[in-house]
Structures are given as C-alpha cells and as structure tokens.
XYZ file of C-alpha atoms in Angstrom:
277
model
C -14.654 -24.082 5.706
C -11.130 -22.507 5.953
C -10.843 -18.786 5.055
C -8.291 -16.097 5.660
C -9.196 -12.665 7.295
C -9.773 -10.054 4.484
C -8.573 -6.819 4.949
C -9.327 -4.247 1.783
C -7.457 -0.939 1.341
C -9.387 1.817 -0.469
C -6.261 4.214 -1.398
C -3.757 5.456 -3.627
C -0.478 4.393 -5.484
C 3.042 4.872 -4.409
C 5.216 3.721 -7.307
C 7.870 3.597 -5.130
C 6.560 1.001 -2.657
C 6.948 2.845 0.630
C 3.436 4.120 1.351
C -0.377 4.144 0.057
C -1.150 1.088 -1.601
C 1.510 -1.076 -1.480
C 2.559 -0.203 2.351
C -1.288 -1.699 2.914
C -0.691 -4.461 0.984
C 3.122 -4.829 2.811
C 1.125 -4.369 6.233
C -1.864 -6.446 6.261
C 0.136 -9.786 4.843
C 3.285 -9.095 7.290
C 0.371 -9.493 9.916
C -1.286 -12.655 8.570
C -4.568 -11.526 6.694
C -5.176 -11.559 3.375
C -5.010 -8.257 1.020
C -7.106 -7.089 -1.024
C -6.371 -3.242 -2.602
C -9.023 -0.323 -4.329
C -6.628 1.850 -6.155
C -8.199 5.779 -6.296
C -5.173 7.197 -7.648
C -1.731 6.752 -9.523
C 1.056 8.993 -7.843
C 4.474 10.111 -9.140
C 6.322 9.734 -6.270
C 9.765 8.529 -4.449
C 11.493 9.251 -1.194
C 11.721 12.817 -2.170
C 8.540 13.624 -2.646
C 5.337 13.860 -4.802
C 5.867 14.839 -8.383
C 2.415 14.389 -9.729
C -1.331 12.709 -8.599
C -3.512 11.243 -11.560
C -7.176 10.247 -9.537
C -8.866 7.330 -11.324
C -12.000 7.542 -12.587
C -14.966 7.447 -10.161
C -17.075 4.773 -12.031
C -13.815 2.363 -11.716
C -13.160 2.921 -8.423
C -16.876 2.422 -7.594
C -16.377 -1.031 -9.832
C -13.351 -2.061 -7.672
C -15.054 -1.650 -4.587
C -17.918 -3.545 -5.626
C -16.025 -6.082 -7.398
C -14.132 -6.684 -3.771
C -16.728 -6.557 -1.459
C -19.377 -8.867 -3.589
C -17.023 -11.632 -4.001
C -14.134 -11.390 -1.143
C -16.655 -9.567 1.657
C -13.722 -8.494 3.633
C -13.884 -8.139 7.401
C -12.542 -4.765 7.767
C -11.289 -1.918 5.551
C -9.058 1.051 5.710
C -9.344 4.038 3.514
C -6.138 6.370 2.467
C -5.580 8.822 -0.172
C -9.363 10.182 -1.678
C -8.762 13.531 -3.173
C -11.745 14.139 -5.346
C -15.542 14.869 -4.603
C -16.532 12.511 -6.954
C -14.503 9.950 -5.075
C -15.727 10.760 -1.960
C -19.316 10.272 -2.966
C -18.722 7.255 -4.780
C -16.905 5.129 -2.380
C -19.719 6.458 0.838
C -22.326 5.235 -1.651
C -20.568 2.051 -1.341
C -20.040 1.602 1.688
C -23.574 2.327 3.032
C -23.860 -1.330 2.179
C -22.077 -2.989 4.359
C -22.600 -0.878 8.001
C -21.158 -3.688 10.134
C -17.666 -3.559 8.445
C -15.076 -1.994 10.114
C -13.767 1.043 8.440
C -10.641 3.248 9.081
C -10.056 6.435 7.529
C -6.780 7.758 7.461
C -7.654 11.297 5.596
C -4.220 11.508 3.591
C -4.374 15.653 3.328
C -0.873 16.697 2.679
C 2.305 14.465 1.949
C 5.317 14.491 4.090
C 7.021 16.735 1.843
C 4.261 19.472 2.160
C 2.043 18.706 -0.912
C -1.441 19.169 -0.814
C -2.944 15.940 -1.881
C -6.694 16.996 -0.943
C -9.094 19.039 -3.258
C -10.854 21.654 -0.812
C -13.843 21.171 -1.684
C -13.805 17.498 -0.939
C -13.165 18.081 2.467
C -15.975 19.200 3.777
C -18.106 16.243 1.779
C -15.735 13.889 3.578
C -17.115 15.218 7.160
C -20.808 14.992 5.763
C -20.685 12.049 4.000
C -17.579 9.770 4.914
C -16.651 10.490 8.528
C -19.761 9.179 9.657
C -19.419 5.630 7.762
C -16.192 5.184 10.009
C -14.916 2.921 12.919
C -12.258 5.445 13.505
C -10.274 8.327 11.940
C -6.056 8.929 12.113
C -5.467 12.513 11.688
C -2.119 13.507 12.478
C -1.776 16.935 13.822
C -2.026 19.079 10.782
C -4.961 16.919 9.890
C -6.355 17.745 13.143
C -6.031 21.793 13.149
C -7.880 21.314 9.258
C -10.603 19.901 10.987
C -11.046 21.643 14.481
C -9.369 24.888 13.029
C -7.473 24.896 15.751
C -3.202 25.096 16.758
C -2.671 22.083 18.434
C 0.717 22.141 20.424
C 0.091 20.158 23.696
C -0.948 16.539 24.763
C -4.080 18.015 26.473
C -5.093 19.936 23.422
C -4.608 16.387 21.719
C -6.556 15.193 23.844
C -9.788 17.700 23.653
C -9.448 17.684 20.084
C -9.933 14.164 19.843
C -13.315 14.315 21.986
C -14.382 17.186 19.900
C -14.370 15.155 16.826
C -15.236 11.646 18.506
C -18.860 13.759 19.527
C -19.142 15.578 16.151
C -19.018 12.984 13.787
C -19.901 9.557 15.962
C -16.774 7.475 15.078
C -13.534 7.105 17.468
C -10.798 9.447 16.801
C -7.065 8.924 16.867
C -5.081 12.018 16.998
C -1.286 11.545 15.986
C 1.055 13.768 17.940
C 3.959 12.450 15.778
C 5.152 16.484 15.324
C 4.400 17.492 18.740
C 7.324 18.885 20.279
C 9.785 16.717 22.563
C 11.540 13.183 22.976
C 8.530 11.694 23.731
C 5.446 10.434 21.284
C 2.026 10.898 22.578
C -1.295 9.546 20.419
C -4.480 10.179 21.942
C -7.575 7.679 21.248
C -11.062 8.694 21.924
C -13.458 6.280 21.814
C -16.937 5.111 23.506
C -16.367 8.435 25.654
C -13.049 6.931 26.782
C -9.326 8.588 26.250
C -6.455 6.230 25.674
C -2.544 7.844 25.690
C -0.016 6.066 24.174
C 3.539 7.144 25.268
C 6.648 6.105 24.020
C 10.049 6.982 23.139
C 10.574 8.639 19.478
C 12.517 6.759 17.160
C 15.332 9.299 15.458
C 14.973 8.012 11.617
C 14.487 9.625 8.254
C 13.036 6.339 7.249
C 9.216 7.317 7.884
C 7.681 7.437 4.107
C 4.258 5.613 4.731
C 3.958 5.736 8.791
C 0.730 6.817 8.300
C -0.475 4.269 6.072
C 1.154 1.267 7.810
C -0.932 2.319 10.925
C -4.009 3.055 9.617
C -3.936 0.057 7.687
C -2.445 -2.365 10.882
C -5.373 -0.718 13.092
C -7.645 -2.488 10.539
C -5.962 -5.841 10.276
C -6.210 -5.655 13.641
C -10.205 -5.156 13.908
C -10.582 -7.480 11.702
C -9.113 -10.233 13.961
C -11.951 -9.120 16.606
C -9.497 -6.888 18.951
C -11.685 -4.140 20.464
C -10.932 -0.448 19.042
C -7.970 0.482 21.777
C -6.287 -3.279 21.756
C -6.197 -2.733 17.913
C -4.713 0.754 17.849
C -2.474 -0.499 20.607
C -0.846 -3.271 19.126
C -0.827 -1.531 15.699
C 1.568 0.930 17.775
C 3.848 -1.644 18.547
C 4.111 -3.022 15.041
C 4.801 0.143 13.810
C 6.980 1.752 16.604
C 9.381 -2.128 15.613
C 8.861 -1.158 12.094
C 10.500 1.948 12.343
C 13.245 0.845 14.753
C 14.303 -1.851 12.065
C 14.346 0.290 9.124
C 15.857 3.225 10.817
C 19.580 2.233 9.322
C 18.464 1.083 5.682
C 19.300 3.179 2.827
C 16.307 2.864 0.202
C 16.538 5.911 -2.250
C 18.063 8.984 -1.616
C 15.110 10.828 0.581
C 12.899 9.892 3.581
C 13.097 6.240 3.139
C 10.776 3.250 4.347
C 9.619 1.543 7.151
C 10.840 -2.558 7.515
C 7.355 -4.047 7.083
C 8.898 -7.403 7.719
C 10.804 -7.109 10.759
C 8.497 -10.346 12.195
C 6.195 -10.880 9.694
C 3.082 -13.169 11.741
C 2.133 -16.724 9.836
C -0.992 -16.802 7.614
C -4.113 -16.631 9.730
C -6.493 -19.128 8.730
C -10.160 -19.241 9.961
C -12.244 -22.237 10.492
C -15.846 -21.911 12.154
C -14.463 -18.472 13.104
C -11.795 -19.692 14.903
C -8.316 -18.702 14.047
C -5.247 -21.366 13.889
C-alpha cells in the first residue's frame, strides 16, 4: 500500500499567507509530505501587523482534530497559535489519544509586531496540560523569559534555560536566539540530557513574517520522516536559513514580508511497506 507522510498543523489563520496556517501548509508540501491543517483561529492580519484575532469555537476545533486524526492518522503534528483555555483543554484532551505521535509546540505568544496573541490565563494550563503531551517546544527568546521569568541575553543563558525547561516539563526544548545580540545566530536544543548549538550567519532581511511557523512546522515534517529529534531540528535549520536567503529581495506587501517556501521544493514522498521512494 502506497501512502504519503501526514503531517497535521493545529494553528491559526494568516489571511495573508505568510505565517500560521498556510506557512504550515506552504512548509510541509515544499518538503514532500502531505498537509493536513486544524484551524483554532481566524486573524486579521498582513505584513504590518495583526489587526484583529477571532478564536474558533472549541467544540469545532475539537471536531477537526478528530475528524483528522480518525481518518488521515498523521505521523507527526505541530501546534501554533492556541490562545484560549478552552482551546488548550480541548486539543490536550485530544491528543492524549494518540501518545506515540510526534508533537511540536511552537507557543505563538506575541506577534512580530508586539501583539499579544496569548490569553494569560491560558498560559499556565498550557505548562500543566499541553507541554507535557510534546516532542519538543520552540520558544523564541521572549517566549523563553515568559516561561523561566528570566532576561535571557547570552548563548549560555540559552543554553541553561533550555535544560531548565527540558527537566520541568519532560519534552526537548528549542530555545530561539533569533534577537540575541550580534552577527551571529545561536539556537540551543536540549534534548535526552544532551545540548545541541546551531551557529550560523544572520541573514539581514525584513522578509521574516512566519519564521517561526515554517520551523516549527519543518521540525515536524521532519520527525515524521523518522529523523531523530536534533537531525530534524537540524535540517529544518537549513531549510529555513535557504528560505530566508531567497526571499530576502522579494517585495510582498508593504511590511515585514515572507519567507520563499519554494526555493527547492523536495518531490512527493511516497511510502510503501514504510519505505520511502
């Protein structure tokens, strides 16, 4: 029997196609898998900014989820923008069914533009009830001091924030120094009791509306092809480091623009006896 790998991304809207939902959906197929999308909210937004966040009805995004994972059972999925406690509840309820899927949580807090995109009092049922579900979390830097309530300005402190999660809430962590000061990008991975550092050059673009997304949501393409935790988050790197590099010089909309999804977009993967061709 021939199949495609199924990757599902539980997330949010961005009408104007450069992050949440549809960079997922832009991600997963330029890599080869298959897409399949839980929407938990409808945003007003463009390159500027967000204008306005509508969250969708917990018993539909409970019957999206279920709808998905009944019929397509995908191999991994990555979680973006849940804002509600209701949501949060929901979609762990969920997922307790299915505890040998891999799931990343990118925990979409504030928007580029500074907008807070996360009720407060969901946050601390996401660490209770959500972290714990996960194969790994992507906070970027604000993210992180939220969480440790800590200032984070240094690699090192990167680096023991990442542990300090990693042994709180049992899942590997993936802190995103994207903001730290300097010419150079540093993410630390914490997994298994092991640190990974990856170190490269930054890219100077405005075009970097839905980084977050696109990695989050390449990490789990990548699981779901079998690569072990730090292969995954290194090769999702790479995609995303190229992605930048080619969209760097396109103008789309008048604010921080896109990322090229498709600079090399991989053939359809295709399974058969768990083999891919």
């Amino acid at each position: 029997m021939k199949t495609y790998p199924v990757v599902l991304s539980i997330a949010g809207s961005d009408c104007s196609g450069g992050a949440g939902i549809q960079a997922d959906i832009k991600t997963i197929s330029a890599l080869g898998a298959y897409a399949a999308s839980v929407i938990t909210a409808v945003t007003v937004q463009n390159t500027r900014g967000v204008k306005a966040v509508h969250t969708v009805p917990a018993e539909i995004v409970q019957g999206q989820i279920e709808a998905v994972m009944e019929d397509l059972r995908p191999d991994a999925l990555k979680i973006g923008m849940v804002s509600e406690p209701a949501l949060v509840k929901i979609i762990a309820g969920c997922l307790l069914k299915y505890p040998h899927c891999p799931i990343v949580y990118d925990p979409v807090m504030v928007s580029t533009s500074g907008r807070k995109l996360m009720a407060k009092d969901a946050i601390q049922l996401i660490k209770e009830e959500l972290f714990p579900l996960t194969s790994l979390i992507t906070p970027n830097l604000d993210e992180t001091e939220v969480l440790t309530g800590k200032k984070i300005t240094t690699a090192e402190e990167m680096k023991e924030a990442a542990r300090q999660l990693s042994e709180e809430y049992h899942t590997a962590v993936l802190v995103k120094g994207g903001h730290l000061e300097g010419n150079e990008m540093q993410d630390v991975l914490f997994t298994d009791g092991n640190a990974y550092i990856y170190k490269e050059k930054k890219i100077e673009s405005r075009n970097l509306h839905g980084t977050g997304c696109t990695l989050s949501s390449s990490i789990a393409t990548y699981l779901a092809l079998g690569l072990p935790m730090d292969q995954a988050v290194g090769k999702a790197k790479s995609y995303v480091s190229k992605a930048i590099d080619a969209g760097k010089e396109i103008i789309i909309g008048h604010g921080n623009g896109p990322l090229c999804h498709f600079w090399g977009p991989e053939k359809a993967r295709i399974w058969d006896d768990n083999k891919v061709e």
